[in-house]
PDB file of N, CA and C in Angstrom:
ATOM      1  N   MET W   1     -23.997  -0.602  61.615  1.00 68.00           N
ATOM      2  CA  MET W   1     -24.857  -1.611  62.205  1.00 68.00           C
ATOM      3  C   MET W   1     -26.280  -1.444  61.682  1.00 68.00           C
ATOM      4  N   LYS W   2     -26.865  -2.520  61.259  1.00 84.00           N
ATOM      5  CA  LYS W   2     -28.240  -2.476  60.770  1.00 84.00           C
ATOM      6  C   LYS W   2     -29.197  -2.521  61.958  1.00 84.00           C
ATOM      7  N   ARG W   3     -30.133  -1.592  61.974  1.00 92.00           N
ATOM      8  CA  ARG W   3     -31.112  -1.549  63.066  1.00 92.00           C
ATOM      9  C   ARG W   3     -32.228  -2.555  62.819  1.00 92.00           C
ATOM     10  N   ARG W   4     -32.694  -3.143  63.899  1.00 95.00           N
ATOM     11  CA  ARG W   4     -33.757  -4.148  63.812  1.00 95.00           C
ATOM     12  C   ARG W   4     -35.113  -3.489  63.578  1.00 95.00           C
ATOM     13  N   ILE W   5     -35.893  -4.137  62.737  1.00 97.00           N
ATOM     14  CA  ILE W   5     -37.284  -3.750  62.506  1.00 97.00           C
ATOM     15  C   ILE W   5     -38.091  -5.040  62.413  1.00 97.00           C
ATOM     16  N   GLN W   6     -39.210  -5.073  63.127  1.00 98.00           N
ATOM     17  CA  GLN W   6     -40.131  -6.209  63.044  1.00 98.00           C
ATOM     18  C   GLN W   6     -41.548  -5.671  62.934  1.00 98.00           C
ATOM     19  N   TYR W   7     -42.377  -6.406  62.228  1.00 98.00           N
ATOM     20  CA  TYR W   7     -43.797  -6.041  62.219  1.00 98.00           C
ATOM     21  C   TYR W   7     -44.637  -7.296  62.366  1.00 98.00           C
ATOM     22  N   LYS W   8     -45.851  -7.078  62.882  1.00 98.00           N
ATOM     23  CA  LYS W   8     -46.815  -8.160  63.068  1.00 98.00           C
ATOM     24  C   LYS W   8     -48.193  -7.644  62.693  1.00 98.00           C
ATOM     25  N   ALA W   9     -48.989  -8.521  62.134  1.00 98.00           N
ATOM     26  CA  ALA W   9     -50.382  -8.191  61.852  1.00 98.00           C
ATOM     27  C   ALA W   9     -51.228  -8.623  63.047  1.00 98.00           C
ATOM     28  N   LEU W  10     -51.937  -7.678  63.641  1.00 98.00           N
ATOM     29  CA  LEU W  10     -52.899  -8.018  64.689  1.00 98.00           C
ATOM     30  C   LEU W  10     -54.231  -8.393  64.069  1.00 98.00           C
ATOM     31  N   ASP W  11     -54.425  -7.923  62.850  1.00 98.00           N
ATOM     32  CA  ASP W  11     -55.607  -8.197  62.040  1.00 98.00           C
ATOM     33  C   ASP W  11     -55.163  -7.952  60.607  1.00 98.00           C
ATOM     34  N   SER W  12     -55.946  -8.298  59.632  1.00 98.00           N
ATOM     35  CA  SER W  12     -55.519  -8.071  58.248  1.00 98.00           C
ATOM     36  C   SER W  12     -55.324  -6.588  57.943  1.00 98.00           C
ATOM     37  N   LYS W  13     -55.972  -5.716  58.725  1.00 98.00           N
ATOM     38  CA  LYS W  13     -55.861  -4.277  58.475  1.00 98.00           C
ATOM     39  C   LYS W  13     -55.253  -3.498  59.640  1.00 98.00           C
ATOM     40  N   VAL W  14     -54.596  -4.191  60.550  1.00 99.00           N
ATOM     41  CA  VAL W  14     -53.939  -3.523  61.684  1.00 99.00           C
ATOM     42  C   VAL W  14     -52.545  -4.118  61.865  1.00 99.00           C
ATOM     43  N   LEU W  15     -51.527  -3.261  61.759  1.00 99.00           N
ATOM     44  CA  LEU W  15     -50.151  -3.695  61.947  1.00 99.00           C
ATOM     45  C   LEU W  15     -49.530  -3.019  63.156  1.00 99.00           C
ATOM     46  N   VAL W  16     -48.596  -3.721  63.789  1.00 99.00           N
ATOM     47  CA  VAL W  16     -47.730  -3.126  64.804  1.00 99.00           C
ATOM     48  C   VAL W  16     -46.299  -3.283  64.294  1.00 99.00           C
ATOM     49  N   VAL W  17     -45.509  -2.241  64.511  1.00 99.00           N
ATOM     50  CA  VAL W  17     -44.133  -2.215  64.017  1.00 99.00           C
ATOM     51  C   VAL W  17     -43.212  -1.808  65.152  1.00 99.00           C
ATOM     52  N   ALA W  18     -42.136  -2.553  65.330  1.00 99.00           N
ATOM     53  CA  ALA W  18     -41.097  -2.194  66.298  1.00 99.00           C
ATOM     54  C   ALA W  18     -39.853  -1.827  65.513  1.00 99.00           C
ATOM     55  N   LYS W  19     -39.216  -0.737  65.920  1.00 98.00           N
ATOM     56  CA  LYS W  19     -37.981  -0.365  65.240  1.00 98.00           C
ATOM     57  C   LYS W  19     -36.957   0.165  66.229  1.00 98.00           C
ATOM     58  N   GLU W  20     -35.742  -0.268  66.011  1.00 97.00           N
ATOM     59  CA  GLU W  20     -34.617   0.152  66.831  1.00 97.00           C
ATOM     60  C   GLU W  20     -34.176   1.546  66.403  1.00 97.00           C
ATOM     61  N   GLY W  21     -33.858   2.375  67.392  1.00 94.00           N
ATOM     62  CA  GLY W  21     -33.409   3.731  67.107  1.00 94.00           C
ATOM     63  C   GLY W  21     -31.898   3.830  66.996  1.00 94.00           C
ATOM     64  N   HIS W  22     -31.415   5.053  66.881  1.00 87.00           N
ATOM     65  CA  HIS W  22     -29.981   5.306  66.729  1.00 87.00           C
ATOM     66  C   HIS W  22     -29.219   5.170  68.044  1.00 87.00           C
ATOM     67  N   ALA W  23     -29.885   5.333  69.162  1.00 89.00           N
ATOM     68  CA  ALA W  23     -29.213   5.397  70.462  1.00 89.00           C
ATOM     69  C   ALA W  23     -29.353   4.100  71.261  1.00 89.00           C
ATOM     70  N   GLY W  24     -29.545   2.976  70.592  1.00 89.00           N
ATOM     71  CA  GLY W  24     -29.697   1.718  71.305  1.00 89.00           C
ATOM     72  C   GLY W  24     -31.025   1.598  72.019  1.00 89.00           C
ATOM     73  N   ASP W  25     -32.015   2.339  71.525  1.00 97.00           N
ATOM     74  CA  ASP W  25     -33.350   2.259  72.097  1.00 97.00           C
ATOM     75  C   ASP W  25     -34.310   1.754  71.026  1.00 97.00           C
ATOM     76  N   TRP W  26     -35.588   1.675  71.381  1.00 98.00           N
ATOM     77  CA  TRP W  26     -36.573   1.223  70.402  1.00 98.00           C
ATOM     78  C   TRP W  26     -37.948   1.741  70.773  1.00 98.00           C
ATOM     79  N   ALA W  27     -38.865   1.639  69.825  1.00 98.00           N
ATOM     80  CA  ALA W  27     -40.260   2.010  70.045  1.00 98.00           C
ATOM     81  C   ALA W  27     -41.120   1.162  69.113  1.00 98.00           C
ATOM     82  N   ALA W  28     -42.396   1.057  69.459  1.00 99.00           N
ATOM     83  CA  ALA W  28     -43.340   0.297  68.643  1.00 99.00           C
ATOM     84  C   ALA W  28     -44.552   1.168  68.337  1.00 99.00           C
ATOM     85  N   TYR W  29     -45.100   0.963  67.157  1.00 99.00           N
ATOM     86  CA  TYR W  29     -46.201   1.781  66.660  1.00 99.00           C
ATOM     87  C   TYR W  29     -47.305   0.884  66.120  1.00 99.00           C
ATOM     88  N   ILE W  30     -48.529   1.401  66.151  1.00 99.00           N
ATOM     89  CA  ILE W  30     -49.689   0.669  65.645  1.00 99.00           C
ATOM     90  C   ILE W  30     -50.426   1.555  64.649  1.00 99.00           C
ATOM     91  N   GLY W  31     -51.006   0.926  63.631  1.00 99.00           N
ATOM     92  CA  GLY W  31     -51.763   1.703  62.663  1.00 99.00           C
ATOM     93  C   GLY W  31     -52.625   0.825  61.771  1.00 99.00           C
ATOM     94  N   ALA W  32     -53.629   1.467  61.200  1.00 99.00           N
ATOM     95  CA  ALA W  32     -54.517   0.800  60.247  1.00 99.00           C
ATOM     96  C   ALA W  32     -53.888   0.851  58.861  1.00 99.00           C
ATOM     97  N   VAL W  33     -54.062  -0.212  58.104  1.00 98.00           N
ATOM     98  CA  VAL W  33     -53.524  -0.312  56.748  1.00 98.00           C
ATOM     99  C   VAL W  33     -54.603  -0.885  55.832  1.00 98.00           C
ATOM    100  N   PRO W  34     -54.453  -0.716  54.506  1.00 98.00           N
ATOM    101  CA  PRO W  34     -55.439  -1.289  53.587  1.00 98.00           C
ATOM    102  C   PRO W  34     -55.520  -2.819  53.668  1.00 98.00           C
ATOM    103  N   GLY W  35     -54.415  -3.463  54.011  1.00 97.00           N
ATOM    104  CA  GLY W  35     -54.430  -4.911  54.161  1.00 97.00           C
ATOM    105  C   GLY W  35     -54.118  -5.692  52.903  1.00 97.00           C
ATOM    106  N   TYR W  36     -53.527  -5.039  51.914  1.00 97.00           N
ATOM    107  CA  TYR W  36     -53.212  -5.714  50.660  1.00 97.00           C
ATOM    108  C   TYR W  36     -51.800  -6.290  50.637  1.00 97.00           C
ATOM    109  N   SER W  37     -50.838  -5.569  51.245  1.00 98.00           N
ATOM    110  CA  SER W  37     -49.441  -6.007  51.223  1.00 98.00           C
ATOM    111  C   SER W  37     -48.725  -5.520  52.476  1.00 98.00           C
ATOM    112  N   HIS W  38     -48.736  -6.330  53.504  1.00 98.00           N
ATOM    113  CA  HIS W  38     -48.094  -5.931  54.758  1.00 98.00           C
ATOM    114  C   HIS W  38     -46.609  -5.660  54.568  1.00 98.00           C
ATOM    115  N   ASP W  39     -45.974  -6.347  53.616  1.00 97.00           N
ATOM    116  CA  ASP W  39     -44.551  -6.124  53.361  1.00 97.00           C
ATOM    117  C   ASP W  39     -44.256  -4.696  52.920  1.00 97.00           C
ATOM    118  N   ALA W  40     -45.214  -4.017  52.350  1.00 96.00           N
ATOM    119  CA  ALA W  40     -45.049  -2.615  51.962  1.00 96.00           C
ATOM    120  C   ALA W  40     -45.707  -1.674  52.969  1.00 96.00           C
ATOM    121  N   GLU W  41     -46.805  -2.092  53.554  1.00 98.00           N
ATOM    122  CA  GLU W  41     -47.606  -1.209  54.415  1.00 98.00           C
ATOM    123  C   GLU W  41     -46.972  -0.922  55.772  1.00 98.00           C
ATOM    124  N   TRP W  42     -46.080  -1.777  56.247  1.00 98.00           N
ATOM    125  CA  TRP W  42     -45.485  -1.560  57.568  1.00 98.00           C
ATOM    126  C   TRP W  42     -44.727  -0.249  57.639  1.00 98.00           C
ATOM    127  N   ARG W  43     -44.172   0.199  56.519  1.00 97.00           N
ATOM    128  CA  ARG W  43     -43.377   1.440  56.515  1.00 97.00           C
ATOM    129  C   ARG W  43     -44.219   2.653  56.910  1.00 97.00           C
ATOM    130  N   GLU W  44     -45.453   2.693  56.443  1.00 98.00           N
ATOM    131  CA  GLU W  44     -46.341   3.800  56.798  1.00 98.00           C
ATOM    132  C   GLU W  44     -46.650   3.783  58.297  1.00 98.00           C
ATOM    133  N   VAL W  45     -46.865   2.617  58.848  1.00 99.00           N
ATOM    134  CA  VAL W  45     -47.129   2.509  60.286  1.00 99.00           C
ATOM    135  C   VAL W  45     -45.891   2.938  61.074  1.00 99.00           C
ATOM    136  N   ALA W  46     -44.718   2.548  60.616  1.00 97.00           N
ATOM    137  CA  ALA W  46     -43.477   2.912  61.308  1.00 97.00           C
ATOM    138  C   ALA W  46     -43.262   4.420  61.333  1.00 97.00           C
ATOM    139  N   SER W  47     -43.696   5.114  60.293  1.00 97.00           N
ATOM    140  CA  SER W  47     -43.470   6.567  60.244  1.00 97.00           C
ATOM    141  C   SER W  47     -44.643   7.385  60.767  1.00 97.00           C
ATOM    142  N   ASP W  48     -45.869   6.881  60.625  1.00 98.00           N
ATOM    143  CA  ASP W  48     -47.045   7.684  60.982  1.00 98.00           C
ATOM    144  C   ASP W  48     -47.971   7.036  62.010  1.00 98.00           C
ATOM    145  N   GLY W  49     -47.613   5.863  62.503  1.00 98.00           N
ATOM    146  CA  GLY W  49     -48.482   5.161  63.448  1.00 98.00           C
ATOM    147  C   GLY W  49     -48.486   5.792  64.827  1.00 98.00           C
ATOM    148  N   SER W  50     -49.378   5.312  65.659  1.00 99.00           N
ATOM    149  CA  SER W  50     -49.473   5.761  67.053  1.00 99.00           C
ATOM    150  C   SER W  50     -48.529   4.921  67.905  1.00 99.00           C
ATOM    151  N   LYS W  51     -47.761   5.588  68.748  1.00 98.00           N
ATOM    152  CA  LYS W  51     -46.790   4.886  69.588  1.00 98.00           C
ATOM    153  C   LYS W  51     -47.508   4.061  70.651  1.00 98.00           C
ATOM    154  N   LEU W  52     -47.071   2.828  70.803  1.00 99.00           N
ATOM    155  CA  LEU W  52     -47.643   1.938  71.807  1.00 99.00           C
ATOM    156  C   LEU W  52     -47.032   2.205  73.178  1.00 99.00           C
ATOM    157  N   PRO W  53     -47.806   1.975  74.232  1.00 98.00           N
ATOM    158  CA  PRO W  53     -47.223   2.035  75.576  1.00 98.00           C
ATOM    159  C   PRO W  53     -46.163   0.932  75.714  1.00 98.00           C
ATOM    160  N   GLU W  54     -45.164   1.193  76.514  1.00 98.00           N
ATOM    161  CA  GLU W  54     -44.077   0.224  76.691  1.00 98.00           C
ATOM    162  C   GLU W  54     -44.588  -1.138  77.148  1.00 98.00           C
ATOM    163  N   SER W  55     -45.549  -1.168  78.051  1.00 98.00           N
ATOM    164  CA  SER W  55     -46.044  -2.449  78.577  1.00 98.00           C
ATOM    165  C   SER W  55     -46.627  -3.328  77.470  1.00 98.00           C
ATOM    166  N   VAL W  56     -47.309  -2.737  76.527  1.00 98.00           N
ATOM    167  CA  VAL W  56     -47.894  -3.483  75.404  1.00 98.00           C
ATOM    168  C   VAL W  56     -46.803  -3.869  74.410  1.00 98.00           C
ATOM    169  N   ALA W  57     -45.927  -2.922  74.109  1.00 99.00           N
ATOM    170  CA  ALA W  57     -44.865  -3.161  73.135  1.00 99.00           C
ATOM    171  C   ALA W  57     -43.957  -4.312  73.560  1.00 99.00           C
ATOM    172  N   ARG W  58     -43.635  -4.379  74.832  1.00 98.00           N
ATOM    173  CA  ARG W  58     -42.731  -5.439  75.318  1.00 98.00           C
ATOM    174  C   ARG W  58     -43.378  -6.825  75.208  1.00 98.00           C
ATOM    175  N   ILE W  59     -44.677  -6.906  75.354  1.00 98.00           N
ATOM    176  CA  ILE W  59     -45.379  -8.187  75.179  1.00 98.00           C
ATOM    177  C   ILE W  59     -45.349  -8.617  73.715  1.00 98.00           C
ATOM    178  N   LEU W  60     -45.571  -7.677  72.816  1.00 99.00           N
ATOM    179  CA  LEU W  60     -45.636  -7.993  71.391  1.00 99.00           C
ATOM    180  C   LEU W  60     -44.270  -8.258  70.764  1.00 99.00           C
ATOM    181  N   PHE W  61     -43.224  -7.633  71.308  1.00 98.00           N
ATOM    182  CA  PHE W  61     -41.892  -7.731  70.709  1.00 98.00           C
ATOM    183  C   PHE W  61     -40.826  -8.096  71.750  1.00 98.00           C
ATOM    184  N   PRO W  62     -40.855  -9.317  72.262  1.00 98.00           N
ATOM    185  CA  PRO W  62     -39.880  -9.713  73.286  1.00 98.00           C
ATOM    186  C   PRO W  62     -38.432  -9.728  72.778  1.00 98.00           C
ATOM    187  N   ALA W  63     -38.226  -9.781  71.487  1.00 97.00           N
ATOM    188  CA  ALA W  63     -36.866  -9.790  70.941  1.00 97.00           C
ATOM    189  C   ALA W  63     -36.121  -8.479  71.202  1.00 97.00           C
ATOM    190  N   PHE W  64     -36.847  -7.437  71.596  1.00 97.00           N
ATOM    191  CA  PHE W  64     -36.232  -6.137  71.848  1.00 97.00           C
ATOM    192  C   PHE W  64     -35.952  -5.916  73.338  1.00 97.00           C
ATOM    193  N   GLU W  65     -36.039  -6.974  74.145  1.00 96.00           N
ATOM    194  CA  GLU W  65     -35.911  -6.838  75.597  1.00 96.00           C
ATOM    195  C   GLU W  65     -34.565  -6.280  76.044  1.00 96.00           C
ATOM    196  N   ASP W  66     -33.544  -6.397  75.210  1.00 94.00           N
ATOM    197  CA  ASP W  66     -32.219  -5.907  75.574  1.00 94.00           C
ATOM    198  C   ASP W  66     -32.061  -4.400  75.388  1.00 94.00           C
ATOM    199  N   LEU W  67     -33.065  -3.738  74.828  1.00 96.00           N
ATOM    200  CA  LEU W  67     -32.989  -2.301  74.556  1.00 96.00           C
ATOM    201  C   LEU W  67     -33.917  -1.508  75.469  1.00 96.00           C
ATOM    202  N   VAL W  68     -33.587  -0.247  75.669  1.00 97.00           N
ATOM    203  CA  VAL W  68     -34.415   0.683  76.441  1.00 97.00           C
ATOM    204  C   VAL W  68     -35.551   1.159  75.546  1.00 97.00           C
ATOM    205  N   TYR W  69     -36.762   1.238  76.104  1.00 98.00           N
ATOM    206  CA  TYR W  69     -37.900   1.729  75.321  1.00 98.00           C
ATOM    207  C   TYR W  69     -37.831   3.254  75.240  1.00 98.00           C
ATOM    208  N   ARG W  70     -37.967   3.779  74.037  1.00 95.00           N
ATOM    209  CA  ARG W  70     -37.877   5.226  73.805  1.00 95.00           C
ATOM    210  C   ARG W  70     -39.085   5.929  74.417  1.00 95.00           C
ATOM    211  N   SER W  71     -38.810   6.927  75.263  1.00 86.00           N
ATOM    212  CA  SER W  71     -39.910   7.661  75.914  1.00 86.00           C
ATOM    213  C   SER W  71     -40.427   8.789  75.051  1.00 86.00           C
TER     214      SER W  71
END
């Protein structure tokens, strides 16, 4: 099964990334990026970004509502 990943630009240099985990859960991360290519830059945010609180993440990524937020 392919896990879902979505990203959004909050600004040209700030991305948020949501990614589904292995256990049917998910988490979202935020990070600063150079702003040249979001299609490439989201990966760095997904691996090294700061984890968002669940309340914020659920507003930004309603498509993940069926999953438990990773604590």
